[in-house]
Amino acid sequence: MPDKASGLSRRGFLAGSVAAAMGAVTGLARNRDDDLEGKALVAISLDLEMSRHYPKRGMMEWDFQKGNLDDDTKKYAVEAGRVARERGGKIHYFCVGRALEQPDIGWLKGLAAAGHPVGNHTYDHVNVTAATVEQAQFRFQRAPWLARGMSARELIEDNVRITTDAMQRRAGIAPNGFRTPGGFNRGLDERPDLQKKFLHLGFDWISSRYPAHLYGKEKEEPTSDIYASIVAAQKDAQPYVYPSGLVEVPMSPISDVGAFRSTFWKLEWFLKANRLALEWAIESRACYDFLAHPSCLVVEDPNFETIKMICDVVKKAGDKAAIVGLDAMARRAKLRRIP
Ligand SMILES: [Zn+2]
């Protein structure tokens, strides 16, 4: 019976190895974020799209061509990644699918290869809550035939799907999360249908919420009330799980578009507001998700001062904070929900 015995022991050995390997795998899954335990989680997220009024006021054509990135925007996006890396951080990018139609996408592949996560931001920068095709995006107002008879719902779903497809096929990037074009004060709280849609489209977290706060008057230095309102809004910018199971990872005020495009702020005010908000998040061991656009920052913050400030504040905080991708925030929200 030696054969049977050895067979058994071999099976036993194999079973043991499988168990050990599985233990290692689950151990890894459990331990992936162990070094983040008890820390504030800080993300720098940049949406790769063109912005109305940039680089010059009155430029509206980008509304129709959000993904037709200009060279300055791409250069800024790449250099921002290098600046963050150099300081021990990383950037979570969100890519408009149409950018993948451009002749050279080596820059985007390079960012992914350097370890920066890249998420899906729809193909044409569509409003996912739009009720009509025309409301979804300017491009479909000018060229409604592009919708090919689809309903708004179908068009939005198609816009998300083809972005995932384009990212995978052209750049070999599997999207890390989804960010809605435009932020919503209450996220998708009132849209369980959309929550389900995103789960169905393969996303377990999205970033759609941008909490309300005061902006103050155009071109005027923000008063202490404005800064206080931005800091107070951080409580409403914490990740949470929707009843559907989808995780929301909000954007943390104040964004570059809100500060520079809408309110004509100076860079120093933007730095101050974001530093105060970030410091609150670190002291509270909360999450902070800085949101900006290279197409806007390349004009308003050409020397990467905001990204450097965030990296330096986090570094100074030592064990209290870490720079992460939004996916780490989503995992924490999910874990904390489990009783
Ligand atoms: Zn956007």
mmCIF file of C-alpha atoms and ligand atoms in Angstrom:
data_model
loop_
_atom_site.group_PDB
_atom_site.id
_atom_site.type_symbol
_atom_site.label_atom_id
_atom_site.label_comp_id
_atom_site.label_asym_id
_atom_site.label_seq_id
_atom_site.Cartn_x
_atom_site.Cartn_y
_atom_site.Cartn_z
ATOM 1 C CA MET A 1 0.000 0.000 0.000
ATOM 2 C CA PRO A 2 2.930 2.392 -0.221
ATOM 3 C CA ASP A 3 1.469 3.884 -3.366
ATOM 4 C CA LYS A 4 -1.816 4.680 -1.717
ATOM 5 C CA ALA A 5 -0.047 5.971 1.351
ATOM 6 C CA SER A 6 2.193 8.204 -0.689
ATOM 7 C CA GLY A 7 -0.809 9.229 -2.792
ATOM 8 C CA LEU A 8 -2.626 10.201 0.344
ATOM 9 C CA SER A 9 0.288 12.008 1.739
ATOM 10 C CA ARG A 10 0.774 13.704 -1.579
ATOM 11 C CA ARG A 11 -2.868 14.727 -1.602
ATOM 12 C CA GLY A 12 -2.481 15.807 1.984
ATOM 13 C CA PHE A 13 0.623 17.766 1.055
ATOM 14 C CA LEU A 14 -1.172 19.397 -1.874
ATOM 15 C CA ALA A 15 -4.196 20.222 0.250
ATOM 16 C CA GLY A 16 -1.876 21.705 2.825
ATOM 17 C CA SER A 17 -0.120 23.773 0.189
ATOM 18 C CA VAL A 18 -3.404 25.003 -1.238
ATOM 19 C CA ALA A 19 -4.590 25.942 2.249
ATOM 20 C CA ALA A 20 -1.304 27.685 2.926
ATOM 21 C CA ALA A 21 -1.481 29.483 -0.396
ATOM 22 C CA MET A 22 -5.084 30.518 0.236
ATOM 23 C CA GLY A 23 -4.164 31.650 3.702
ATOM 24 C CA ALA A 24 -1.414 33.734 2.174
ATOM 25 C CA VAL A 25 -3.834 35.188 -0.360
ATOM 26 C CA THR A 26 -6.524 36.081 2.182
ATOM 27 C CA GLY A 27 -3.786 37.258 4.499
ATOM 28 C CA LEU A 28 -2.551 39.524 1.732
ATOM 29 C CA ALA A 29 -6.047 40.829 1.055
ATOM 30 C CA ARG A 30 -6.527 41.512 4.730
ATOM 31 C CA ASN A 31 -3.108 43.037 5.128
ATOM 32 C CA ARG A 32 -3.052 45.143 1.976
ATOM 33 C CA ASP A 33 -4.139 48.230 3.902
ATOM 34 C CA ASP A 34 -2.662 47.324 7.291
ATOM 35 C CA ASP A 35 -0.092 50.091 7.082
ATOM 36 C CA LEU A 36 -2.955 52.559 6.619
ATOM 37 C CA GLU A 37 -4.663 51.588 9.881
ATOM 38 C CA GLY A 38 -5.420 54.610 12.039
ATOM 39 C CA LYS A 39 -4.158 57.065 9.439
ATOM 40 C CA ALA A 40 -5.860 59.871 7.573
ATOM 41 C CA LEU A 41 -6.159 58.898 3.908
ATOM 42 C CA VAL A 42 -5.259 61.604 1.433
ATOM 43 C CA ALA A 43 -5.748 61.446 -2.326
ATOM 44 C CA ILE A 44 -4.702 63.791 -5.086
ATOM 45 C CA SER A 45 -7.131 63.266 -7.941
ATOM 46 C CA LEU A 46 -6.783 64.878 -11.334
ATOM 47 C CA ASP A 47 -9.456 64.700 -14.022
ATOM 48 C CA LEU A 48 -7.951 64.435 -17.495
ATOM 49 C CA GLU A 49 -10.213 66.673 -19.569
ATOM 50 C CA MET A 50 -10.243 70.140 -21.052
ATOM 51 C CA SER A 51 -11.939 72.967 -19.105
ATOM 52 C CA ARG A 52 -14.140 75.799 -20.312
ATOM 53 C CA HIS A 53 -12.402 79.224 -20.121
ATOM 54 C CA TYR A 54 -8.903 77.659 -20.213
ATOM 55 C CA PRO A 55 -6.269 78.544 -21.079
ATOM 56 C CA LYS A 56 -8.170 81.768 -21.846
ATOM 57 C CA ARG A 57 -11.484 83.227 -20.715
ATOM 58 C CA GLY A 58 -14.164 82.944 -23.354
ATOM 59 C CA MET A 59 -12.856 79.642 -24.724
ATOM 60 C CA MET A 60 -15.971 77.520 -24.884
ATOM 61 C CA GLU A 61 -15.051 75.034 -27.592
ATOM 62 C CA TRP A 62 -13.669 72.570 -25.025
ATOM 63 C CA ASP A 63 -17.258 72.039 -23.869
ATOM 64 C CA PHE A 64 -17.717 70.087 -27.085
ATOM 65 C CA GLN A 65 -14.317 68.416 -27.063
ATOM 66 C CA LYS A 66 -13.625 67.565 -23.429
ATOM 67 C CA GLY A 67 -11.311 64.701 -24.289
ATOM 68 C CA ASN A 68 -9.273 66.444 -26.975
ATOM 69 C CA LEU A 69 -6.447 67.212 -24.550
ATOM 70 C CA ASP A 70 -3.928 69.884 -25.543
ATOM 71 C CA ASP A 71 -0.195 69.379 -25.112
ATOM 72 C CA ASP A 72 0.149 71.675 -22.096
ATOM 73 C CA THR A 73 -2.523 69.714 -20.226
ATOM 74 C CA LYS A 74 -0.865 66.366 -20.949
ATOM 75 C CA LYS A 75 2.563 67.692 -19.980
ATOM 76 C CA TYR A 76 1.167 69.035 -16.714
ATOM 77 C CA ALA A 77 -0.539 65.727 -15.960
ATOM 78 C CA VAL A 78 2.710 63.815 -16.489
ATOM 79 C CA GLU A 79 4.861 66.249 -14.524
ATOM 80 C CA ALA A 80 2.307 66.275 -11.677
ATOM 81 C CA GLY A 81 2.699 62.502 -11.423
ATOM 82 C CA ARG A 82 6.468 62.858 -11.284
ATOM 83 C CA VAL A 83 6.289 65.614 -8.641
ATOM 84 C CA ALA A 84 3.973 63.485 -6.468
ATOM 85 C CA ARG A 85 6.130 60.361 -6.905
ATOM 86 C CA GLU A 86 9.267 62.278 -6.004
ATOM 87 C CA ARG A 87 7.609 63.169 -2.703
ATOM 88 C CA GLY A 88 6.463 59.630 -1.987
ATOM 89 C CA GLY A 89 2.902 60.183 -3.196
ATOM 90 C CA LYS A 90 0.818 59.235 -6.194
ATOM 91 C CA ILE A 91 -2.051 60.657 -8.202
ATOM 92 C CA HIS A 92 -5.414 59.104 -8.986
ATOM 93 C CA TYR A 93 -6.277 60.196 -12.533
ATOM 94 C CA PHE A 94 -9.692 60.001 -14.176
ATOM 95 C CA CYS A 95 -9.633 59.737 -17.925
ATOM 96 C CA VAL A 96 -12.186 60.964 -20.462
ATOM 97 C CA GLY A 97 -12.363 58.162 -23.034
ATOM 98 C CA ARG A 98 -12.166 60.397 -26.059
ATOM 99 C CA ALA A 99 -8.553 61.232 -25.096
ATOM 100 C CA LEU A 100 -7.728 57.719 -26.276
ATOM 101 C CA GLU A 101 -8.522 58.739 -29.862
ATOM 102 C CA GLN A 102 -5.436 60.958 -29.898
ATOM 103 C CA PRO A 103 -2.425 59.822 -31.945
ATOM 104 C CA ASP A 104 -0.040 59.411 -29.013
ATOM 105 C CA ILE A 105 -1.191 58.045 -25.683
ATOM 106 C CA GLY A 106 2.269 57.004 -24.459
ATOM 107 C CA TRP A 107 2.025 59.644 -21.716
ATOM 108 C CA LEU A 108 -1.041 57.947 -20.201
ATOM 109 C CA LYS A 109 0.483 54.487 -20.432
ATOM 110 C CA GLY A 110 3.572 55.911 -18.730
ATOM 111 C CA LEU A 111 1.507 57.250 -15.823
ATOM 112 C CA ALA A 112 -0.153 53.862 -15.316
ATOM 113 C CA ALA A 113 3.221 52.104 -15.580
ATOM 114 C CA ALA A 114 4.568 54.438 -12.857
ATOM 115 C CA GLY A 115 1.862 53.103 -10.523
ATOM 116 C CA HIS A 116 -0.693 55.895 -10.715
ATOM 117 C CA PRO A 117 -4.286 54.592 -10.734
ATOM 118 C CA VAL A 118 -6.494 55.708 -13.630
ATOM 119 C CA GLY A 119 -10.287 55.673 -13.439
ATOM 120 C CA ASN A 120 -13.148 56.046 -15.934
ATOM 121 C CA HIS A 121 -14.665 59.539 -16.414
ATOM 122 C CA THR A 122 -17.035 58.643 -19.302
ATOM 123 C CA TYR A 123 -16.192 59.041 -22.982
ATOM 124 C CA ASP A 124 -17.573 62.528 -23.637
ATOM 125 C CA HIS A 125 -17.887 63.873 -20.101
ATOM 126 C CA VAL A 126 -21.608 63.146 -19.900
ATOM 127 C CA ASN A 127 -23.893 64.099 -17.041
ATOM 128 C CA VAL A 128 -24.957 60.697 -15.706
ATOM 129 C CA THR A 129 -28.209 62.156 -14.321
ATOM 130 C CA ALA A 130 -29.326 63.650 -17.659
ATOM 131 C CA ALA A 131 -32.916 62.918 -18.662
ATOM 132 C CA THR A 132 -32.380 63.694 -22.357
ATOM 133 C CA VAL A 133 -29.553 63.129 -24.817
ATOM 134 C CA GLU A 134 -29.175 66.907 -25.269
ATOM 135 C CA GLN A 135 -28.734 67.382 -21.523
ATOM 136 C CA ALA A 136 -26.061 64.713 -21.369
ATOM 137 C CA GLN A 137 -23.329 66.737 -23.068
ATOM 138 C CA PHE A 138 -22.795 69.705 -25.427
ATOM 139 C CA ARG A 139 -21.435 67.401 -28.117
ATOM 140 C CA PHE A 140 -24.867 65.805 -28.475
ATOM 141 C CA GLN A 141 -26.577 69.180 -28.769
ATOM 142 C CA ARG A 142 -24.441 70.039 -31.768
ATOM 143 C CA ALA A 143 -24.360 66.530 -33.198
ATOM 144 C CA PRO A 144 -27.427 64.667 -31.898
ATOM 145 C CA TRP A 145 -27.013 61.969 -34.592
ATOM 146 C CA LEU A 146 -24.048 60.629 -32.567
ATOM 147 C CA ALA A 147 -26.584 59.244 -30.104
ATOM 148 C CA ARG A 148 -27.752 56.902 -32.913
ATOM 149 C CA GLY A 149 -31.312 56.874 -31.549
ATOM 150 C CA MET A 150 -30.300 55.842 -28.048
ATOM 151 C CA SER A 151 -32.246 57.075 -25.039
ATOM 152 C CA ALA A 152 -30.365 59.206 -22.494
ATOM 153 C CA ARG A 153 -30.045 56.157 -20.241
ATOM 154 C CA GLU A 154 -28.609 54.027 -23.024
ATOM 155 C CA LEU A 155 -26.279 56.778 -24.159
ATOM 156 C CA ILE A 156 -24.855 57.244 -20.654
ATOM 157 C CA GLU A 157 -24.332 53.516 -20.178
ATOM 158 C CA ASP A 158 -22.695 53.295 -23.614
ATOM 159 C CA ASN A 159 -20.447 56.269 -22.770
ATOM 160 C CA VAL A 160 -19.164 54.492 -19.652
ATOM 161 C CA ARG A 161 -18.745 51.117 -21.366
ATOM 162 C CA ILE A 162 -16.783 52.364 -24.363
ATOM 163 C CA THR A 163 -14.423 54.243 -22.060
ATOM 164 C CA THR A 164 -13.574 51.052 -20.196
ATOM 165 C CA ASP A 165 -13.167 49.343 -23.554
ATOM 166 C CA ALA A 166 -10.952 52.117 -24.958
ATOM 167 C CA MET A 167 -8.771 52.224 -21.839
ATOM 168 C CA GLN A 168 -8.255 48.484 -21.949
ATOM 169 C CA ARG A 169 -7.755 48.128 -25.703
ATOM 170 C CA ARG A 170 -5.604 51.136 -26.456
ATOM 171 C CA ALA A 171 -3.733 51.639 -23.172
ATOM 172 C CA GLY A 172 -3.966 48.257 -21.452
ATOM 173 C CA ILE A 173 -5.398 49.987 -18.369
ATOM 174 C CA ALA A 174 -8.216 48.446 -16.322
ATOM 175 C CA PRO A 175 -10.160 51.431 -14.926
ATOM 176 C CA ASN A 176 -9.641 51.971 -11.206
ATOM 177 C CA GLY A 177 -13.045 53.351 -10.201
ATOM 178 C CA PHE A 178 -15.428 55.825 -11.785
ATOM 179 C CA ARG A 179 -15.874 59.553 -11.325
ATOM 180 C CA THR A 180 -18.996 61.338 -12.494
ATOM 181 C CA PRO A 181 -18.465 64.395 -14.660
ATOM 182 C CA GLY A 182 -19.636 67.240 -12.425
ATOM 183 C CA GLY A 183 -20.158 66.750 -8.712
ATOM 184 C CA PHE A 184 -23.465 66.341 -6.925
ATOM 185 C CA ASN A 185 -24.024 67.795 -3.448
ATOM 186 C CA ARG A 186 -25.751 64.614 -2.310
ATOM 187 C CA GLY A 187 -23.935 62.183 -4.548
ATOM 188 C CA LEU A 188 -26.261 59.489 -5.874
ATOM 189 C CA ASP A 189 -28.248 59.290 -2.595
ATOM 190 C CA GLU A 190 -31.516 59.788 -4.464
ATOM 191 C CA ARG A 191 -30.604 57.665 -7.473
ATOM 192 C CA PRO A 192 -30.641 54.002 -6.445
ATOM 193 C CA ASP A 193 -31.187 53.218 -10.144
ATOM 194 C CA LEU A 194 -27.816 54.768 -11.007
ATOM 195 C CA GLN A 195 -26.123 53.090 -8.042
ATOM 196 C CA LYS A 196 -27.269 49.750 -9.452
ATOM 197 C CA LYS A 197 -26.218 50.734 -12.942
ATOM 198 C CA PHE A 198 -22.634 51.394 -11.835
ATOM 199 C CA LEU A 199 -22.476 48.131 -9.913
ATOM 200 C CA HIS A 200 -23.789 46.439 -13.055
ATOM 201 C CA LEU A 201 -21.110 48.187 -15.127
ATOM 202 C CA GLY A 202 -18.461 46.600 -12.913
ATOM 203 C CA PHE A 203 -17.639 49.396 -10.454
ATOM 204 C CA ASP A 204 -17.786 48.803 -6.699
ATOM 205 C CA TRP A 205 -17.043 52.452 -5.934
ATOM 206 C CA ILE A 206 -17.637 55.795 -7.607
ATOM 207 C CA SER A 207 -16.764 59.394 -6.852
ATOM 208 C CA SER A 208 -19.786 61.647 -7.436
ATOM 209 C CA ARG A 209 -20.377 63.711 -4.327
ATOM 210 C CA TYR A 210 -19.111 67.269 -3.927
ATOM 211 C CA PRO A 211 -20.603 68.731 -0.742
ATOM 212 C CA ALA A 212 -22.051 72.227 -0.613
ATOM 213 C CA HIS A 213 -20.016 75.078 0.866
ATOM 214 C CA LEU A 214 -19.740 78.866 0.599
ATOM 215 C CA TYR A 215 -17.730 80.435 -2.234
ATOM 216 C CA GLY A 216 -17.705 84.139 -1.391
ATOM 217 C CA LYS A 217 -17.507 86.966 -3.905
ATOM 218 C CA GLU A 218 -15.665 86.824 -7.211
ATOM 219 C CA LYS A 219 -12.066 88.107 -7.150
ATOM 220 C CA GLU A 220 -12.265 88.864 -3.435
ATOM 221 C CA GLU A 221 -10.102 87.264 -0.798
ATOM 222 C CA PRO A 222 -12.219 84.666 1.013
ATOM 223 C CA THR A 223 -13.330 85.755 4.477
ATOM 224 C CA SER A 224 -12.754 83.523 7.501
ATOM 225 C CA ASP A 225 -16.383 82.376 7.115
ATOM 226 C CA ILE A 226 -15.618 81.016 3.662
ATOM 227 C CA TYR A 227 -12.555 79.118 4.838
ATOM 228 C CA ALA A 228 -14.535 77.794 7.828
ATOM 229 C CA SER A 229 -17.346 76.656 5.540
ATOM 230 C CA ILE A 230 -14.876 74.752 3.347
ATOM 231 C CA VAL A 231 -13.327 73.051 6.384
ATOM 232 C CA ALA A 232 -16.789 72.228 7.773
ATOM 233 C CA ALA A 233 -17.770 70.649 4.433
ATOM 234 C CA GLN A 234 -15.052 67.991 4.887
ATOM 235 C CA LYS A 235 -17.393 66.074 7.212
ATOM 236 C CA ASP A 236 -19.772 65.700 4.273
ATOM 237 C CA ALA A 237 -16.944 64.544 2.013
ATOM 238 C CA GLN A 238 -16.259 61.262 3.822
ATOM 239 C CA PRO A 239 -16.632 57.941 1.979
ATOM 240 C CA TYR A 240 -19.701 55.851 2.719
ATOM 241 C CA VAL A 241 -21.616 52.853 1.420
ATOM 242 C CA TYR A 242 -24.955 53.376 -0.356
ATOM 243 C CA PRO A 243 -27.819 50.990 0.549
ATOM 244 C CA SER A 244 -27.176 49.299 -2.834
ATOM 245 C CA GLY A 245 -23.655 48.334 -1.690
ATOM 246 C CA LEU A 246 -21.955 50.792 -4.051
ATOM 247 C CA VAL A 247 -19.305 52.872 -2.252
ATOM 248 C CA GLU A 248 -19.168 56.651 -2.605
ATOM 249 C CA VAL A 249 -15.774 58.367 -2.373
ATOM 250 C CA PRO A 250 -16.580 62.108 -2.418
ATOM 251 C CA MET A 251 -14.456 64.963 -3.718
ATOM 252 C CA SER A 252 -13.172 67.312 -1.009
ATOM 253 C CA PRO A 253 -13.745 71.037 -1.444
ATOM 254 C CA ILE A 254 -12.509 73.260 -2.789
ATOM 255 C CA SER A 255 -11.882 72.249 -6.384
ATOM 256 C CA ASP A 256 -9.787 74.275 -8.823
ATOM 257 C CA VAL A 257 -12.790 74.916 -11.061
ATOM 258 C CA GLY A 258 -14.841 76.289 -8.159
ATOM 259 C CA ALA A 259 -11.999 78.453 -6.903
ATOM 260 C CA PHE A 260 -10.393 79.704 -10.117
ATOM 261 C CA ARG A 261 -12.952 79.469 -12.912
ATOM 262 C CA SER A 262 -16.064 80.375 -10.937
ATOM 263 C CA THR A 263 -14.707 82.672 -8.234
ATOM 264 C CA PHE A 264 -11.434 84.012 -9.779
ATOM 265 C CA TRP A 265 -9.356 83.135 -6.714
ATOM 266 C CA LYS A 266 -5.654 83.745 -6.359
ATOM 267 C CA LEU A 267 -3.438 80.718 -5.935
ATOM 268 C CA GLU A 268 -2.520 81.666 -2.354
ATOM 269 C CA TRP A 269 -6.211 81.525 -1.297
ATOM 270 C CA PHE A 270 -6.604 78.142 -2.986
ATOM 271 C CA LEU A 271 -3.508 76.845 -1.195
ATOM 272 C CA LYS A 272 -4.762 78.141 2.137
ATOM 273 C CA ALA A 273 -8.276 76.671 1.792
ATOM 274 C CA ASN A 274 -6.925 73.276 0.788
ATOM 275 C CA ARG A 275 -4.267 73.276 3.490
ATOM 276 C CA LEU A 276 -6.840 74.070 6.212
ATOM 277 C CA ALA A 277 -9.155 71.339 4.921
ATOM 278 C CA LEU A 278 -6.291 68.850 4.676
ATOM 279 C CA GLU A 279 -5.134 69.656 8.210
ATOM 280 C CA TRP A 280 -8.655 69.043 9.514
ATOM 281 C CA ALA A 281 -8.694 65.672 7.749
ATOM 282 C CA ILE A 282 -5.327 64.685 9.198
ATOM 283 C CA GLU A 283 -6.242 65.685 12.745
ATOM 284 C CA SER A 284 -9.555 63.813 12.405
ATOM 285 C CA ARG A 285 -7.869 60.782 10.765
ATOM 286 C CA ALA A 286 -10.452 61.253 8.038
ATOM 287 C CA CYS A 287 -10.270 61.156 4.240
ATOM 288 C CA TYR A 288 -9.302 64.023 1.984
ATOM 289 C CA ASP A 289 -9.705 63.803 -1.775
ATOM 290 C CA PHE A 290 -8.218 66.821 -3.504
ATOM 291 C CA LEU A 291 -9.815 67.356 -6.917
ATOM 292 C CA ALA A 292 -8.337 69.362 -9.769
ATOM 293 C CA HIS A 293 -7.814 69.437 -13.533
ATOM 294 C CA PRO A 294 -4.423 69.733 -15.245
ATOM 295 C CA SER A 295 -6.105 71.903 -17.933
ATOM 296 C CA CYS A 296 -6.924 74.469 -15.237
ATOM 297 C CA LEU A 297 -3.905 74.057 -12.931
ATOM 298 C CA VAL A 298 -1.456 74.484 -15.828
ATOM 299 C CA VAL A 299 -2.640 78.117 -15.963
ATOM 300 C CA GLU A 300 -3.412 78.798 -12.298
ATOM 301 C CA ASP A 301 -0.690 76.778 -10.569
ATOM 302 C CA PRO A 302 2.078 76.251 -13.145
ATOM 303 C CA ASN A 303 4.693 75.324 -10.521
ATOM 304 C CA PHE A 304 2.672 72.479 -8.933
ATOM 305 C CA GLU A 305 2.513 74.320 -5.612
ATOM 306 C CA THR A 306 -0.759 72.675 -4.527
ATOM 307 C CA ILE A 307 0.454 69.145 -5.198
ATOM 308 C CA LYS A 308 3.759 69.884 -3.459
ATOM 309 C CA MET A 309 1.909 71.404 -0.474
ATOM 310 C CA ILE A 310 -0.322 68.331 -0.081
ATOM 311 C CA CYS A 311 2.616 65.920 -0.310
ATOM 312 C CA ASP A 312 4.668 67.982 2.145
ATOM 313 C CA VAL A 313 1.850 68.333 4.711
ATOM 314 C CA VAL A 314 1.242 64.567 4.578
ATOM 315 C CA LYS A 315 4.948 63.840 4.909
ATOM 316 C CA LYS A 316 5.212 66.156 7.901
ATOM 317 C CA ALA A 317 2.253 64.377 9.512
ATOM 318 C CA GLY A 318 4.380 61.202 9.681
ATOM 319 C CA ASP A 319 2.329 58.231 10.891
ATOM 320 C CA LYS A 320 -0.877 60.246 10.969
ATOM 321 C CA ALA A 321 -1.514 60.265 7.220
ATOM 322 C CA ALA A 322 -0.792 58.552 3.924
ATOM 323 C CA ILE A 323 -1.324 59.380 0.256
ATOM 324 C CA VAL A 324 -3.442 56.699 -1.391
ATOM 325 C CA GLY A 325 -5.648 55.997 -4.388
ATOM 326 C CA LEU A 326 -9.399 56.456 -3.975
ATOM 327 C CA ASP A 327 -9.751 52.665 -4.009
ATOM 328 C CA ALA A 328 -8.081 52.486 -0.575
ATOM 329 C CA MET A 329 -10.669 54.924 0.768
ATOM 330 C CA ALA A 330 -13.443 52.777 -0.722
ATOM 331 C CA ARG A 331 -12.046 49.626 0.922
ATOM 332 C CA ARG A 332 -11.919 51.369 4.292
ATOM 333 C CA ALA A 333 -15.542 52.547 3.959
ATOM 334 C CA LYS A 334 -16.622 48.990 3.160
ATOM 335 C CA LEU A 335 -14.666 47.450 6.054
ATOM 336 C CA ARG A 336 -15.991 49.972 8.553
ATOM 337 C CA ARG A 337 -19.535 49.212 7.502
ATOM 338 C CA ILE A 338 -19.136 45.577 8.591
ATOM 339 C CA PRO A 339 -20.222 45.324 12.232
HETATM 340 ZN ZN ZN B 1 -14.735 66.128 -15.266
#
